[in-house]
Short mmCIF file of N, CA and C in Angstrom, two decimals:
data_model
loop_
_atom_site.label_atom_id
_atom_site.label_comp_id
_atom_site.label_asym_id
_atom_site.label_seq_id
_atom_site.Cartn_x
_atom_site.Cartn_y
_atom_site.Cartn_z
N UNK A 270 -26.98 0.70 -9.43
CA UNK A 270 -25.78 0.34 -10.12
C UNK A 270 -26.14 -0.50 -11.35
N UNK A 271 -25.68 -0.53 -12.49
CA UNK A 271 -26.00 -1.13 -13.73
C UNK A 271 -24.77 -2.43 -13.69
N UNK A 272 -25.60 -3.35 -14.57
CA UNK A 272 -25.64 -4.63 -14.65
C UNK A 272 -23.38 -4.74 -14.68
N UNK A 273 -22.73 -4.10 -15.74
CA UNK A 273 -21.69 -4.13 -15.74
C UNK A 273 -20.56 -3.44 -15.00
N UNK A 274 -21.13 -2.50 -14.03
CA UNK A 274 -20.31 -1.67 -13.70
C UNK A 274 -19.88 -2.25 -12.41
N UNK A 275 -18.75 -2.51 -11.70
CA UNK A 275 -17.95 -2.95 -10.80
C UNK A 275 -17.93 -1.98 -9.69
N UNK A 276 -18.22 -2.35 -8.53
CA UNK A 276 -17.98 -1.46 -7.45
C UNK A 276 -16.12 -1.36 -7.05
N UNK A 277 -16.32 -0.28 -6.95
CA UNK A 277 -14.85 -0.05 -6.13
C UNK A 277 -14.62 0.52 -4.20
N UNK A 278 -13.74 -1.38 -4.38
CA UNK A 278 -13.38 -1.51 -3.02
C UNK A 278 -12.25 -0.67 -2.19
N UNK A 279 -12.45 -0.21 -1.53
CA UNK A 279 -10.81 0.21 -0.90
C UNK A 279 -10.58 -0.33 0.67
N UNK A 280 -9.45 -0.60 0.92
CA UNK A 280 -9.48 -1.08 2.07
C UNK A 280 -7.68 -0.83 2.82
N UNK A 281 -8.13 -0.36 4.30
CA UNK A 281 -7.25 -0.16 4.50
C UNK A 281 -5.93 -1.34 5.33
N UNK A 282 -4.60 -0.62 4.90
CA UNK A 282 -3.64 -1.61 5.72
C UNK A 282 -2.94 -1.39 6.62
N UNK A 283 -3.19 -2.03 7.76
CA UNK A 283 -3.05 -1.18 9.35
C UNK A 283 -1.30 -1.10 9.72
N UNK A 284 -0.86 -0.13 9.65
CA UNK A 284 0.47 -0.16 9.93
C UNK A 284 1.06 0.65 11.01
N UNK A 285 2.36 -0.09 11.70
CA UNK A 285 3.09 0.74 12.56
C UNK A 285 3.88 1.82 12.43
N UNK A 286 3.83 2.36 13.64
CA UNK A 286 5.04 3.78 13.66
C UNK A 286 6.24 3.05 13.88
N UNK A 287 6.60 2.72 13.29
CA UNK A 287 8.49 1.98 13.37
C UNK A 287 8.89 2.26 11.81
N UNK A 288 10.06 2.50 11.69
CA UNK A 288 11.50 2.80 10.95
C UNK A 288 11.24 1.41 9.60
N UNK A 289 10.85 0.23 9.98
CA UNK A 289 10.72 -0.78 8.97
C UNK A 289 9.94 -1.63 9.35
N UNK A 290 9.25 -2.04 8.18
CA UNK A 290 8.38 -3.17 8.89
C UNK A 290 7.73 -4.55 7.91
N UNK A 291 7.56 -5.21 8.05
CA UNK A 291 6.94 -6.09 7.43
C UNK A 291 5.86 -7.06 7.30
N UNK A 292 4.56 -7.04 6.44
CA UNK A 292 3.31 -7.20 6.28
C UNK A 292 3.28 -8.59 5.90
N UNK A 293 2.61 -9.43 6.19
CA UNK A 293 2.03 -10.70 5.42
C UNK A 293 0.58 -10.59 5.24
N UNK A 294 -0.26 -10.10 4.45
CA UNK A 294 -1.85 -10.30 3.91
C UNK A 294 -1.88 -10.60 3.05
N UNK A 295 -3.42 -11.12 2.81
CA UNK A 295 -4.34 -11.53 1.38
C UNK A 295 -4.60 -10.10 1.03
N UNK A 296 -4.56 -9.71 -0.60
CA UNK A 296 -5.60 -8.90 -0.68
C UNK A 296 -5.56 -9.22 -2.02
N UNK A 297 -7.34 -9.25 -2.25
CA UNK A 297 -8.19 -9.81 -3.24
C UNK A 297 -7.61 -11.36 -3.88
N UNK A 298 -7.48 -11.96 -2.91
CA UNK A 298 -6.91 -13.04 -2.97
C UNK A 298 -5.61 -13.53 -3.47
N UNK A 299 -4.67 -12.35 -3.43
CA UNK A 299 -3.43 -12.01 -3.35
C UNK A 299 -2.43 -12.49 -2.15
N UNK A 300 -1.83 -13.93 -2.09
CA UNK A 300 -0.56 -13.61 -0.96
C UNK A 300 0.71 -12.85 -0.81
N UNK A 301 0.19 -11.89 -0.23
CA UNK A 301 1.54 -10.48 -0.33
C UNK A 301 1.85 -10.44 1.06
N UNK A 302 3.18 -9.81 0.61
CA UNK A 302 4.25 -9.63 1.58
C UNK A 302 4.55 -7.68 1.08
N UNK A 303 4.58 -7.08 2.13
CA UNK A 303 4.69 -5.29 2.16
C UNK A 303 5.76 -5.46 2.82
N UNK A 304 6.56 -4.79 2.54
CA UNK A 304 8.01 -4.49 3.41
C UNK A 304 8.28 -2.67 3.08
N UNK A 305 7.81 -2.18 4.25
CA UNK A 305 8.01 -0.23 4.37
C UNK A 305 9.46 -0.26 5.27
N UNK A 306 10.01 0.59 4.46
CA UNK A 306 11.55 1.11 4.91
C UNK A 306 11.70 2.65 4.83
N UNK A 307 11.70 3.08 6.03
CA UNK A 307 12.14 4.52 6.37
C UNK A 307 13.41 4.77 5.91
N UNK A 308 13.90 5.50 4.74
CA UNK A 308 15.49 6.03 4.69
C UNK A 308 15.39 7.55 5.01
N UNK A 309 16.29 8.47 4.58
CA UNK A 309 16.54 9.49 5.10
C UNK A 309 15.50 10.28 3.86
N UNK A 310 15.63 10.11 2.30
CA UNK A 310 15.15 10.52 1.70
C UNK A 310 13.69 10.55 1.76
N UNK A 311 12.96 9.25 1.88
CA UNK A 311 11.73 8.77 1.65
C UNK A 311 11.24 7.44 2.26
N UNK A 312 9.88 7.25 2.37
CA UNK A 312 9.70 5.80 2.88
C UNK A 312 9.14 5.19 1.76
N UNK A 313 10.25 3.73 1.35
CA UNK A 313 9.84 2.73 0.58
C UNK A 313 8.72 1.69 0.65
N UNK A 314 8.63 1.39 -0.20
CA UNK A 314 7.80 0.03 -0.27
C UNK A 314 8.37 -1.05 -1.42
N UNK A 315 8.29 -2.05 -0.96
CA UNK A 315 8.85 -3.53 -1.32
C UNK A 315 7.60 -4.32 -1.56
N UNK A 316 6.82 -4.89 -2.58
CA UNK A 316 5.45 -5.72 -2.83
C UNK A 316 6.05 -7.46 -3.51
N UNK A 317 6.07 -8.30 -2.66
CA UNK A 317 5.93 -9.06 -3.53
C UNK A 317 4.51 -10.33 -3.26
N UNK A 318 4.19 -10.79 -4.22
CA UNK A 318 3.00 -11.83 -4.50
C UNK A 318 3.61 -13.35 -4.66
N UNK A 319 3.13 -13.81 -3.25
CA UNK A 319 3.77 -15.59 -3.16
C UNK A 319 5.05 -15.65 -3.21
N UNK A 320 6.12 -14.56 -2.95
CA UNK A 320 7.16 -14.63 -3.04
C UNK A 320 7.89 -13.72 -4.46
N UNK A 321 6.79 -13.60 -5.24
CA UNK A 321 7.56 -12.91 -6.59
C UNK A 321 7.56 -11.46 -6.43
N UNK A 322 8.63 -10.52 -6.27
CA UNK A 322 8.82 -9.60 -6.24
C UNK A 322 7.87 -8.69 -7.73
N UNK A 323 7.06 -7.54 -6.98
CA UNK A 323 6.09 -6.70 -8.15
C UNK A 323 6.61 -5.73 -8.41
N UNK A 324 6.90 -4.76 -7.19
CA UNK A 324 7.52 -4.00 -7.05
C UNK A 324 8.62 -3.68 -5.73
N UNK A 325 10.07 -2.88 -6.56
CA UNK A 325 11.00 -3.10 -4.92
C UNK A 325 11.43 -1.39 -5.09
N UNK A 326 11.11 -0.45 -4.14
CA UNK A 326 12.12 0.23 -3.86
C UNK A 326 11.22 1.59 -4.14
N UNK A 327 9.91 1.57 -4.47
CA UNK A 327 9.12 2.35 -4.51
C UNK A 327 8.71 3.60 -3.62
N UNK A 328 9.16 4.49 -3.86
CA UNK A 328 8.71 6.37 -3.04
C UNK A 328 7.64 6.34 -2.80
N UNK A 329 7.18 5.88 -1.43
CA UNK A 329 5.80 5.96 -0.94
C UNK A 329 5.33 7.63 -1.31
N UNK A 330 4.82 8.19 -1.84
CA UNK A 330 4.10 9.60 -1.88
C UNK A 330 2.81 9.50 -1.96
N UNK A 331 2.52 11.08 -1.22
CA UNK A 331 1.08 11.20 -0.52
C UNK A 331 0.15 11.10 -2.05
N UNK A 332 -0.65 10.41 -2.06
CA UNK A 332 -2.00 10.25 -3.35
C UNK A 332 -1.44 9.90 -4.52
N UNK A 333 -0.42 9.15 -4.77
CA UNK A 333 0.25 8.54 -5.61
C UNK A 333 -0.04 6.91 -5.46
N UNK A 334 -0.16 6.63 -6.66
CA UNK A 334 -0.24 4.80 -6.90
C UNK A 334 1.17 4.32 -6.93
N UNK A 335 1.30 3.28 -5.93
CA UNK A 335 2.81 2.63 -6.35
C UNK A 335 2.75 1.52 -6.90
N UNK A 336 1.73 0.90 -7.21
CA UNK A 336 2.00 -0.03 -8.15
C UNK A 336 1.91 0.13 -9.92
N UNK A 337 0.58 0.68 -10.11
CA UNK A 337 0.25 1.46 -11.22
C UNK A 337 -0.37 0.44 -12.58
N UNK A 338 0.82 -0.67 -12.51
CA UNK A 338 0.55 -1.19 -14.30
C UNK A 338 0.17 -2.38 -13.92
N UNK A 339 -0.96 -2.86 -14.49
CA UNK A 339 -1.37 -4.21 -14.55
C UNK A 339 -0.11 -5.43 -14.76
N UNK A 340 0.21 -5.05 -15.45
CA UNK A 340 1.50 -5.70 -16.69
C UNK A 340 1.98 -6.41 -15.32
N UNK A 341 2.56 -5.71 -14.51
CA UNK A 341 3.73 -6.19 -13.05
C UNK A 341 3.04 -7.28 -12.34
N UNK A 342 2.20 -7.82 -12.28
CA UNK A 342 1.45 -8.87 -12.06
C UNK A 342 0.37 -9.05 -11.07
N UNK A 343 0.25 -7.59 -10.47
CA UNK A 343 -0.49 -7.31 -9.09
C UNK A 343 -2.19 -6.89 -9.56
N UNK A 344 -3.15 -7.41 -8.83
CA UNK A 344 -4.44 -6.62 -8.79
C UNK A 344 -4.59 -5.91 -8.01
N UNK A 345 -5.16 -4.57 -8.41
CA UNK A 345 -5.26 -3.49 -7.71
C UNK A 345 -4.22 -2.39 -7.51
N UNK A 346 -4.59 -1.96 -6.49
CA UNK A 346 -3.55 -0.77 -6.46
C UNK A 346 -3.00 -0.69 -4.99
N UNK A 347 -2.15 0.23 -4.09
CA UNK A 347 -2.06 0.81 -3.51
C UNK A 347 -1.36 2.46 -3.05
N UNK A 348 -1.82 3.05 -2.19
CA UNK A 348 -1.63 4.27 -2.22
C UNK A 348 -1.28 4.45 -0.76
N UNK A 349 -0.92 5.83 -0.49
CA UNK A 349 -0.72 6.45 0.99
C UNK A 349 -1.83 7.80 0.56
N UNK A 350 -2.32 8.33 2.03
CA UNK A 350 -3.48 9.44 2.11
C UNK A 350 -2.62 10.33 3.72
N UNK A 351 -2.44 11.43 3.92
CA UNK A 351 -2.22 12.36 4.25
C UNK A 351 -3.38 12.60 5.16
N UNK A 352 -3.57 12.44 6.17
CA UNK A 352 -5.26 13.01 6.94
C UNK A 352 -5.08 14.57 7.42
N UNK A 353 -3.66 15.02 7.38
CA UNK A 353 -3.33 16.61 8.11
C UNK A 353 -2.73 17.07 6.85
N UNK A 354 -3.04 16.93 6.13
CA UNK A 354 -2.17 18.02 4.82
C UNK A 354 -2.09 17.10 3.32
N UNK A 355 -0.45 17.61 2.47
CA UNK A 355 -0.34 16.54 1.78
C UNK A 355 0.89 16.61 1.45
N UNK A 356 0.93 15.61 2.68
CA UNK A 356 2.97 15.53 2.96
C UNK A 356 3.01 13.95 2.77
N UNK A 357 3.99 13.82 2.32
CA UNK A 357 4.84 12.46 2.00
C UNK A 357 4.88 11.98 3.56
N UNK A 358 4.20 10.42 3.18
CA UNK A 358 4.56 9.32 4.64
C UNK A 358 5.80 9.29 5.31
N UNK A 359 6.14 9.41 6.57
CA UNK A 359 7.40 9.39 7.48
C UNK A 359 6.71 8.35 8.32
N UNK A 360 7.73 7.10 8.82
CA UNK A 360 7.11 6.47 9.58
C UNK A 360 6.78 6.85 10.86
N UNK A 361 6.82 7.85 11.69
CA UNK A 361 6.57 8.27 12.44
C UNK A 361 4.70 8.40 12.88
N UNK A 362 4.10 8.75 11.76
CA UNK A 362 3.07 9.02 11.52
C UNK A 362 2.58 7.65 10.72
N UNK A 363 2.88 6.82 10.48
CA UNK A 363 2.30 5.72 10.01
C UNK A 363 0.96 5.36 11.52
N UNK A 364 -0.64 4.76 10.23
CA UNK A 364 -1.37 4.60 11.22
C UNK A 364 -2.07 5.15 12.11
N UNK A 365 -1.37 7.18 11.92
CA UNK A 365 -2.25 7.84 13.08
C UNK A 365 -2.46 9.30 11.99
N UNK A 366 -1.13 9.34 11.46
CA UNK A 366 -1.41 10.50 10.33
C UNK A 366 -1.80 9.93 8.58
N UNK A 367 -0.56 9.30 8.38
CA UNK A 367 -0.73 8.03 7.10
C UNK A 367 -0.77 7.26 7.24
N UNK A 368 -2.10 6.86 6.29
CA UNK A 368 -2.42 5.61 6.26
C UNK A 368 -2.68 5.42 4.50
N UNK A 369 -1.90 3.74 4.86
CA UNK A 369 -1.65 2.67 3.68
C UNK A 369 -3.21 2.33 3.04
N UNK A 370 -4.20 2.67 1.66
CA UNK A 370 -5.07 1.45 1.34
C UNK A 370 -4.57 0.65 0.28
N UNK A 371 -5.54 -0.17 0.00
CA UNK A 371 -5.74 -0.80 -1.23
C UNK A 371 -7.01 -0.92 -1.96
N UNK A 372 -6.70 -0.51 -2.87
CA UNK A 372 -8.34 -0.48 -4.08
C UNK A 372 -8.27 -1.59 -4.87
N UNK A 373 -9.64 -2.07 -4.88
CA UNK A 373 -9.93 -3.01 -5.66
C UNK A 373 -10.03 -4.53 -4.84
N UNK A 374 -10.17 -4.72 -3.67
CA UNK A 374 -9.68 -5.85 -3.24
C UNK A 374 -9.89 -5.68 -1.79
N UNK A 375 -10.30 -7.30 -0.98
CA UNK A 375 -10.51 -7.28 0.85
C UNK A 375 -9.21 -7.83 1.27
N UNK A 376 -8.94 -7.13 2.81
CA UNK A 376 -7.30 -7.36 2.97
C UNK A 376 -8.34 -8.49 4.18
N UNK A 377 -7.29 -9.27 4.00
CA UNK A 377 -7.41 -10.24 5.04
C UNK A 377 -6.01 -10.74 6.18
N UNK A 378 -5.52 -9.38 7.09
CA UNK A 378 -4.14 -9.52 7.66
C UNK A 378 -3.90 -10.33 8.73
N UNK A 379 -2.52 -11.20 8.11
CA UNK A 379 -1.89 -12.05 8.94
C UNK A 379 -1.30 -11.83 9.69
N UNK A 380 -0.80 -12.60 10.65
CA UNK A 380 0.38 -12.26 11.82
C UNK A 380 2.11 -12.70 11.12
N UNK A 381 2.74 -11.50 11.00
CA UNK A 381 3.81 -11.54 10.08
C UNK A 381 4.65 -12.58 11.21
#
């Protein structure tokens, strides 16, 4: 690896098969709060950092970034991955089919 080039971390965020739920971790020395909401359409995601909302209301989709822009105040990213196809997260499958990472950053998870 050369002197400037940055490794890229990914790491995953262990989640339940339930309808809604809510996360308290570090990641990359980030205090975040994840809040996933099953509606009929899609499963959301809610990000906020120390309390400041980054992003609210976000279409979890399979290999899609939901955070995306530096600008919103978050490091890193996160995504959903599909292990049987490439279908959009249902909480049903949270954890055994989809699973939540994060790039760029070590999750360090709390007890919500």
């Amino acid at each position: 690896m050369e002197k400037n080039q940055r490794r890229r971390i990914v790491s995953t965020i262990m989640l339940s098969p339930v309808k809604s739920q809510r996360i308290n971790l570090t990641l990359n020395g980030q205090e975040c709060t994840l809040r996933l909401t099953q509606h009929e359409s899609a499963l959301y995601l809610d990000l906020t950092v120390k309390g400041i909302p980054v992003v609210q209301g976000v279409p979890c989709l399979h290999g899609t970034r939901l955070v995306r822009y530096a600008w919103l105040g978050f490091t890193g990213d996160l995504f959903f991955v599909d292990t049987q196809g490439q279908e959009d997260p249902r909480w049903h499958g949270l954890g055994s089919r989809w699973f939540l990472f994060y790039e760029d950053g070590n999750v360090q998870q709390k007890n919500a």
